[in-house]
Tab-separated table of C-alpha atoms in Angstrom:
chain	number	residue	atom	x	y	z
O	177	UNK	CA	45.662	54.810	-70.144
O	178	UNK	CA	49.176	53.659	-71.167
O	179	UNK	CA	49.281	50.043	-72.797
O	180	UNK	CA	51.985	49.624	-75.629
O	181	UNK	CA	49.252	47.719	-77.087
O	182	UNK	CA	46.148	50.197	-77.264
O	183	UNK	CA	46.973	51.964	-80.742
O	184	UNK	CA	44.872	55.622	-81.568
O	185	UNK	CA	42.190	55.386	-84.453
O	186	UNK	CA	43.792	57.798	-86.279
O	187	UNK	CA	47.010	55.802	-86.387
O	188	UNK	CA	45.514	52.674	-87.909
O	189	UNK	CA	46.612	51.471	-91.200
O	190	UNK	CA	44.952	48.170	-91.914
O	191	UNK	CA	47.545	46.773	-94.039
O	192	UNK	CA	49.668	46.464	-90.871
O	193	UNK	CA	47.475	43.393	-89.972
O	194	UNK	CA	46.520	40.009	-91.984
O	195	UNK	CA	42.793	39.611	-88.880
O	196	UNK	CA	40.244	42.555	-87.903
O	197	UNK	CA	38.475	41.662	-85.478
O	198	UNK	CA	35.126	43.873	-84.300
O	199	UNK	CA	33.280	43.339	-81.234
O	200	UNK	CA	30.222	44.664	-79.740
O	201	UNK	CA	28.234	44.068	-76.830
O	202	UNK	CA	24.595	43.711	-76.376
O	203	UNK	CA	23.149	44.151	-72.732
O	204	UNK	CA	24.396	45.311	-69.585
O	205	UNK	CA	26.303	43.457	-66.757
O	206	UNK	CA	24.393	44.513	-63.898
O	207	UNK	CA	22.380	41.591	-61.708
O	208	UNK	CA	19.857	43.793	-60.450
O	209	UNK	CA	16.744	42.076	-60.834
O	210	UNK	CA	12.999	42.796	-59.746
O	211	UNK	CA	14.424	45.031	-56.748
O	212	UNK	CA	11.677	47.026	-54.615
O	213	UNK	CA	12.295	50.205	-57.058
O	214	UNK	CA	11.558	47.917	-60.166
O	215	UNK	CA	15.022	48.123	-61.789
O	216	UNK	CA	15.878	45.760	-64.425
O	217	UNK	CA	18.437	44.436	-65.678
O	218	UNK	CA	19.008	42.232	-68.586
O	219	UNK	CA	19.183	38.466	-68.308
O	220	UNK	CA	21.670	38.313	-70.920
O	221	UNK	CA	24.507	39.774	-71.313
O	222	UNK	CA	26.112	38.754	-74.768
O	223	UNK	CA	29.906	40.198	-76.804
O	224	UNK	CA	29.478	39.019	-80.598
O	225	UNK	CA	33.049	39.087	-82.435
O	226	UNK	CA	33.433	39.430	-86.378
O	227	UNK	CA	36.280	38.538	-87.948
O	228	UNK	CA	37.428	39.148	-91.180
O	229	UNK	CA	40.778	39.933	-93.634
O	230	UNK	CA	42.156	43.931	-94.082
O	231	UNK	CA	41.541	42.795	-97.991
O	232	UNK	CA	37.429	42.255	-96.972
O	233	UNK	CA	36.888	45.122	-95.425
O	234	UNK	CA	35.879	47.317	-98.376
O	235	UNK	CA	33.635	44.551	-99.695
O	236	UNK	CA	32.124	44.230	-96.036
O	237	UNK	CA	31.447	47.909	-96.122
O	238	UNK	CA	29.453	47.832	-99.545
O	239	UNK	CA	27.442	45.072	-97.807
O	240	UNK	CA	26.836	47.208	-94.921
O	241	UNK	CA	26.038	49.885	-97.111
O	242	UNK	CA	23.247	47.713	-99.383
O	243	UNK	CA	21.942	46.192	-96.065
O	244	UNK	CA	21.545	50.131	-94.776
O	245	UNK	CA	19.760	50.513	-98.895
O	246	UNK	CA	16.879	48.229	-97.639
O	247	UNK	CA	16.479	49.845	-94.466
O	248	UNK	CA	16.360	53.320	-96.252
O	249	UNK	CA	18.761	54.428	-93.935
O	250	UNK	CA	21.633	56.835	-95.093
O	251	UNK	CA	25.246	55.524	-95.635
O	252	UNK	CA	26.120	58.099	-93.336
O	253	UNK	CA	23.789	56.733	-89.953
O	254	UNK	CA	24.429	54.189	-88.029
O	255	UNK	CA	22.988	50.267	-88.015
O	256	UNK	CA	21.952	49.479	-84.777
O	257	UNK	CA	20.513	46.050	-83.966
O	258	UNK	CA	17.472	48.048	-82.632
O	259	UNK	CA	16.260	49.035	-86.004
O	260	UNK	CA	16.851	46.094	-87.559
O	261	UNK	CA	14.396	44.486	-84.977
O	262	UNK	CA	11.493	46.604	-85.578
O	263	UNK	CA	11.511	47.442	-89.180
O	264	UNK	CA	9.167	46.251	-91.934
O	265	UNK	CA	11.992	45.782	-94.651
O	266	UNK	CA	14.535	44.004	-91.917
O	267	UNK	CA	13.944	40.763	-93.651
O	268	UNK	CA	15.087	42.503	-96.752
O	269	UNK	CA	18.404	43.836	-95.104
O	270	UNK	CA	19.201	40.028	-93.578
O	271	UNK	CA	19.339	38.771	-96.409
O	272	UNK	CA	22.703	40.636	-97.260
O	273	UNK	CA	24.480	39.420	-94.093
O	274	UNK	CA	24.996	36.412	-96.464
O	275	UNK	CA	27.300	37.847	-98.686
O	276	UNK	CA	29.575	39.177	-95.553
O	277	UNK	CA	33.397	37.380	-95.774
O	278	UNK	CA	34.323	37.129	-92.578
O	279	UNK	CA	33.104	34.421	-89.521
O	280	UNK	CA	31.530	35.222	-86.192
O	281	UNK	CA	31.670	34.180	-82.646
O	282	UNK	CA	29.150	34.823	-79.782
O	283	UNK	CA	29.903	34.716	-76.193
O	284	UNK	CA	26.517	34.851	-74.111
O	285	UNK	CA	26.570	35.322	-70.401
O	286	UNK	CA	23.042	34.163	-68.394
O	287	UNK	CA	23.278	36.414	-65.750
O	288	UNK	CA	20.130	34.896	-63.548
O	289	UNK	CA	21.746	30.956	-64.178
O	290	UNK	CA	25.202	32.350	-62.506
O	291	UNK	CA	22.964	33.620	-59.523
O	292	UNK	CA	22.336	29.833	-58.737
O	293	UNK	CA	26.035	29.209	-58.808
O	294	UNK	CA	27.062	30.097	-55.402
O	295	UNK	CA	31.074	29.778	-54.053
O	296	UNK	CA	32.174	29.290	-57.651
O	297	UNK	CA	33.847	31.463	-59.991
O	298	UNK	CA	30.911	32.494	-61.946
O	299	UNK	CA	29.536	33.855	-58.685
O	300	UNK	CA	32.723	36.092	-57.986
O	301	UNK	CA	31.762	37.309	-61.611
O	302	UNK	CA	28.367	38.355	-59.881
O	303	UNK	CA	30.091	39.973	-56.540
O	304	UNK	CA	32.953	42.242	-58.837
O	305	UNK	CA	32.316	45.659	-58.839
O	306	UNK	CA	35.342	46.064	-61.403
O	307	UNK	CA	33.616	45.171	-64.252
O	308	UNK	CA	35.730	41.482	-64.938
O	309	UNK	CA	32.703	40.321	-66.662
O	310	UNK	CA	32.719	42.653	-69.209
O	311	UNK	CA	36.307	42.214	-69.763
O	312	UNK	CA	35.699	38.779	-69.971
O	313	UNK	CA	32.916	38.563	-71.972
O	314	UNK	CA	34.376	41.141	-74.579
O	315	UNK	CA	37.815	39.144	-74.790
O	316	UNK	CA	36.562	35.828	-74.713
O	317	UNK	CA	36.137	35.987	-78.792
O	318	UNK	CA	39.959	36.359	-78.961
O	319	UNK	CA	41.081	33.464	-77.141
O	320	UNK	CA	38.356	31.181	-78.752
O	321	UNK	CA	39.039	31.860	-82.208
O	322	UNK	CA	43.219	30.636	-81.102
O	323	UNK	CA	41.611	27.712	-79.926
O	324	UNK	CA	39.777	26.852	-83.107
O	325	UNK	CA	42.679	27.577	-85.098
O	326	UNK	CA	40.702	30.422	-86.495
O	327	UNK	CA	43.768	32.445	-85.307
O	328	UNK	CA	47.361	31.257	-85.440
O	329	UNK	CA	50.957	32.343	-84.024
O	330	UNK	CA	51.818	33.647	-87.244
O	331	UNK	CA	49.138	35.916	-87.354
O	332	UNK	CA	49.158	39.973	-86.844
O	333	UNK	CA	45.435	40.823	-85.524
O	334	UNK	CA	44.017	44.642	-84.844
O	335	UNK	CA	40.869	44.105	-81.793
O	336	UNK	CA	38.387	47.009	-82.717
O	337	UNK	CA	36.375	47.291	-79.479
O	338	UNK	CA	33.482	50.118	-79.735
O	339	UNK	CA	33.900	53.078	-77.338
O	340	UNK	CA	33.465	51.663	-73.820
O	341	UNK	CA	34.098	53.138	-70.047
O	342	UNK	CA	37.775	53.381	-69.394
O	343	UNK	CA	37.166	50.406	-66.104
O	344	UNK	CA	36.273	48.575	-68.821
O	345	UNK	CA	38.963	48.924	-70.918
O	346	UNK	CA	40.510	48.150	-68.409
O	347	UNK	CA	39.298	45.354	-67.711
O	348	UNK	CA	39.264	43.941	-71.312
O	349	UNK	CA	42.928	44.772	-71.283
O	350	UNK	CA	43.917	42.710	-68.738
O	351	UNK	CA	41.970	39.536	-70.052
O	352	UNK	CA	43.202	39.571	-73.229
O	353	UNK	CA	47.004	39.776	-72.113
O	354	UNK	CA	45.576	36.270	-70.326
O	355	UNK	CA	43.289	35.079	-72.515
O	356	UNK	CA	46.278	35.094	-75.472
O	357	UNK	CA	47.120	31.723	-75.667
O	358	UNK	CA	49.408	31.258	-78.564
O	359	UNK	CA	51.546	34.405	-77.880
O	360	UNK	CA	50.038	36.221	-81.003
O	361	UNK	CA	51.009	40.282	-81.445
O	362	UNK	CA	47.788	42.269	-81.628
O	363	UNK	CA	46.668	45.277	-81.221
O	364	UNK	CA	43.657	47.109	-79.835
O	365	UNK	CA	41.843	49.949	-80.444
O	366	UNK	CA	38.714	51.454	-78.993
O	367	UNK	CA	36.745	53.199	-81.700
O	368	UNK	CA	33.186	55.399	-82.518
O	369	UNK	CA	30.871	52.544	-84.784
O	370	UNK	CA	30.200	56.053	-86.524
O	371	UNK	CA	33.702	56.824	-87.533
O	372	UNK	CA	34.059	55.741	-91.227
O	373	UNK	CA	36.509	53.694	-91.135
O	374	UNK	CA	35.462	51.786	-88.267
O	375	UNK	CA	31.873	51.233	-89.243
O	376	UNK	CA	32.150	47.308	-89.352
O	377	UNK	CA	31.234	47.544	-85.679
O	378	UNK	CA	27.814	47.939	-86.797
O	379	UNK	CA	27.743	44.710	-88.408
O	380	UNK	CA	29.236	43.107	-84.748
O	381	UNK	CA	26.256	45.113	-83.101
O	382	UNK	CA	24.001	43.352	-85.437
O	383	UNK	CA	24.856	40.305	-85.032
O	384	UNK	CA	25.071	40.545	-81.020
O	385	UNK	CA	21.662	41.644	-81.384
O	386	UNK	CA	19.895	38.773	-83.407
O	387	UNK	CA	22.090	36.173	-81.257
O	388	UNK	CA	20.020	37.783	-78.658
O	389	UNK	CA	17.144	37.650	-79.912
O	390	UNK	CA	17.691	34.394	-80.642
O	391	UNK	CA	18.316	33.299	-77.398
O	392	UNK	CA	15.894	35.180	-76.114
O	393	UNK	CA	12.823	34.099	-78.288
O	394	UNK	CA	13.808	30.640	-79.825
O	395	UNK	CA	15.045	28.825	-76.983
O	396	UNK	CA	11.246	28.461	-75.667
O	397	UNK	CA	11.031	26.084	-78.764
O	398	UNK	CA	10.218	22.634	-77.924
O	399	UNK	CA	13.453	21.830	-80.015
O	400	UNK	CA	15.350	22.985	-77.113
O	401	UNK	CA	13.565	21.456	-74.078
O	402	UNK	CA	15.201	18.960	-71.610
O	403	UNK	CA	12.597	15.869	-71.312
O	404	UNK	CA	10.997	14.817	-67.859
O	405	UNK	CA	12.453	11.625	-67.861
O	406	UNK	CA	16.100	13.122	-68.248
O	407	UNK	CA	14.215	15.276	-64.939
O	408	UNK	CA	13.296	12.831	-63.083
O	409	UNK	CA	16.249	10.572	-63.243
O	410	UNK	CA	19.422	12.225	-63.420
O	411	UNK	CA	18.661	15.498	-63.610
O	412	UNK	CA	20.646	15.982	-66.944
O	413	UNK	CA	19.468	15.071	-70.283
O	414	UNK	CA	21.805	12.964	-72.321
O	415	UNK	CA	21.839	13.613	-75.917
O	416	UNK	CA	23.369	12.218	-79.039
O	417	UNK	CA	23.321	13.419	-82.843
O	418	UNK	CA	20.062	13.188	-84.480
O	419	UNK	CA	19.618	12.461	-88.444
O	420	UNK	CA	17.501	14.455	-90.987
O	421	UNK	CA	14.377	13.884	-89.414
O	422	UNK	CA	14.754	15.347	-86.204
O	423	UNK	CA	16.441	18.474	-88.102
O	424	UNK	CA	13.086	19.069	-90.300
O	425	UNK	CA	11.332	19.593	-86.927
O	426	UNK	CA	13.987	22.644	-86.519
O	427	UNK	CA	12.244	25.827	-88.582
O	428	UNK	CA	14.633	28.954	-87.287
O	429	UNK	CA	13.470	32.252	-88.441
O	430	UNK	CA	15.238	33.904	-91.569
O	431	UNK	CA	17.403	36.458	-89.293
O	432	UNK	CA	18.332	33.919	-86.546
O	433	UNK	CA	19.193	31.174	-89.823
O	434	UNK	CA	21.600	33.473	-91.613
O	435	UNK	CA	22.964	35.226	-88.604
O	436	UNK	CA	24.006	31.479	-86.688
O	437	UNK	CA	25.044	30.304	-90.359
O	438	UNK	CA	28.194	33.330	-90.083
O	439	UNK	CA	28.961	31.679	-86.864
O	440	UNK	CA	29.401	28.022	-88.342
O	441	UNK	CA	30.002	29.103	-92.162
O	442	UNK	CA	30.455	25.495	-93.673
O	443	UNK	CA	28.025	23.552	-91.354
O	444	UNK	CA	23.625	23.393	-90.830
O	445	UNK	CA	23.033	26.218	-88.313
O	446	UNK	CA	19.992	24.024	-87.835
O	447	UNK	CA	21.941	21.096	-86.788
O	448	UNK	CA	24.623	22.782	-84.230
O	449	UNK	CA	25.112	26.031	-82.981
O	450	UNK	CA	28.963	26.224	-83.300
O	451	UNK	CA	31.361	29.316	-82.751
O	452	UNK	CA	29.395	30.371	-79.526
O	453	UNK	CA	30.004	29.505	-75.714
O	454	UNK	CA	27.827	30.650	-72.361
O	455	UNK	CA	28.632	31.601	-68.981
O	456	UNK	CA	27.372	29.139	-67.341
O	457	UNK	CA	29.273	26.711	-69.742
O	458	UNK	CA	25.852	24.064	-68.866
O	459	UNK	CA	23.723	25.956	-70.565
O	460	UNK	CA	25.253	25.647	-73.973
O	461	UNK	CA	24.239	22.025	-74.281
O	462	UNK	CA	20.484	22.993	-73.776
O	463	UNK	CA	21.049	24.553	-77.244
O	464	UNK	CA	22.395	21.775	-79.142
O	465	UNK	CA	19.656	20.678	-81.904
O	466	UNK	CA	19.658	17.323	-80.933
O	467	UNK	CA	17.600	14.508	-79.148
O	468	UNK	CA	17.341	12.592	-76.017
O	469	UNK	CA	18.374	9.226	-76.341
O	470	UNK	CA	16.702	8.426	-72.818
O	471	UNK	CA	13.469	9.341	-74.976
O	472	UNK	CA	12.715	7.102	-78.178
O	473	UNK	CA	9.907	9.285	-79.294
O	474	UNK	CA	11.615	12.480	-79.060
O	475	UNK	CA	13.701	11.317	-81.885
């Protein structure tokens, strides 16, 4: 594939750029669901994007390296959100994502919602066959962090995408030439999370993973649930910032607490969930911790 842009991994020298950024994906963009064969696939399809200096990078790696220490997992293997799910010490290991410098950003696709979306973009995401929700999803990060001025002009960033199918890279190609909204000069690579000195795509694959999880397990909480009267009225629940009581009614498990707290580093993850968007863009605001104010006593 010939892109000025796309650089080898053996030609990287990190001091060529001031922003890394490492993304990951977690689930597969296929909408094949309960067919007569019983294929699967998943309902969510999520990119998770972390961000951090060429000066960090070492320190993020000794982090990585101590979180792997509480899994008893050699420097050597390779992190995977998978074990970190299912392992007795994983509380042990989260507690190390902490001390990561760097911020995150989620982007988290609902594959079944889009279904309902018919003659509307989200739906020609659904009917492509050329994979332009992956590359959307994957470069999605990129333009968001511009528009939070978590990126500027000025800046020099290296994109370190893990190994992916080359129509996807495709893909991801062409919507980041779009999706770069401030003209910035970056440069992308497409890298093994086993090579050495690309290994911080672990720490993107662990985060994708417990934003999954998260999404996938915490959302049933009544924190997040849209009240009948907001139903049965205007089919839309219309909500406004709560105070300190409603936010001791929010208990988020350890992982999902420190994880969301890298994607809104100066705020209460319990509060807001910032640093993340959906596809459909509706569904984020089911996810806000706040309260309806059609409901006095769900306040």
């Amino acid at each position: 594939m010939s892109d000025s842009r796309i650089i080898k991994a053996k030609h990287i020298d990190y001091s060529n750029y001031n922003k890394v950024v490492f993304v990951d994906a977690s689930g597969d963009d296929g909408f094949i669901f309960d067919d007569e064969n019983g294929r699967n696939s998943s309902k969510l399809f999520l990119v998770s994007a972390f961000m951090t200096t060429p000066n960090n990078i070492e320190h993020n790696n000794h982090v990585l390296d101590t979180i792997k220490d509480e899994l008893n997992l050699d420097h050597s293997k390779e992190l995977k959100s998978t074990t970190l799910k299912r392992h007795r010490f994983a509380s042990l290991a989260y507690d190390h994502f902490s001390e990561l410098r760097g911020i995150a950003f989620s982007e988290i696709a609902f594959k079944e919602k889009m279904l309902n979306y018919k003659d509307t973009s989200y739906f020609e995401l659904v009917e492509n066959e050329k994979k332009q929700l992956s590359g959307l999803i994957h470069s999605f990060p990129f333009y968001a962090l511009q528009k939070l001025q978590l990126l500027n002009p000025n800046d020099k960033v290296l994109i370190v995408f893990d190994n992916m199918k080359t129509i996807e890279e495709k893909s991801v190609l062409k919507e980041l030439e779009e999706f770069n909204a401030f003209g910035i000069e970056y440069n992308v690579v497409f890298a093994d999370s086993k090579d050495p000195r690309f290994t911080l795509i672990q720490i993107a694959d662990a985060i994708c993973g417990t934003v999954r999880d998260f999404f996938e397990t915490e959302s049933f909480s009544k924190a997040f649930k849209i009240c009948n009267m907001c139903k049965l009225r205007m089919q839309k629940c219309f909500k406004s910032p709560s105070g300190k009581k409603r936010l001791k009614k929010v208990q988020l498990e350890q992982k999902h607490s420190i994880v969301l707290n890298l994607h809104s580093p100066n705020e209460d993850s319990r509060f807001s969930i910032n640093h993340m968007f959906t596809v459909p863009t509706k569904v984020y605001s089911n996810y806000y911790f706040l309260h309806c104010i059609s409901n006095k006593k769900r306040s």
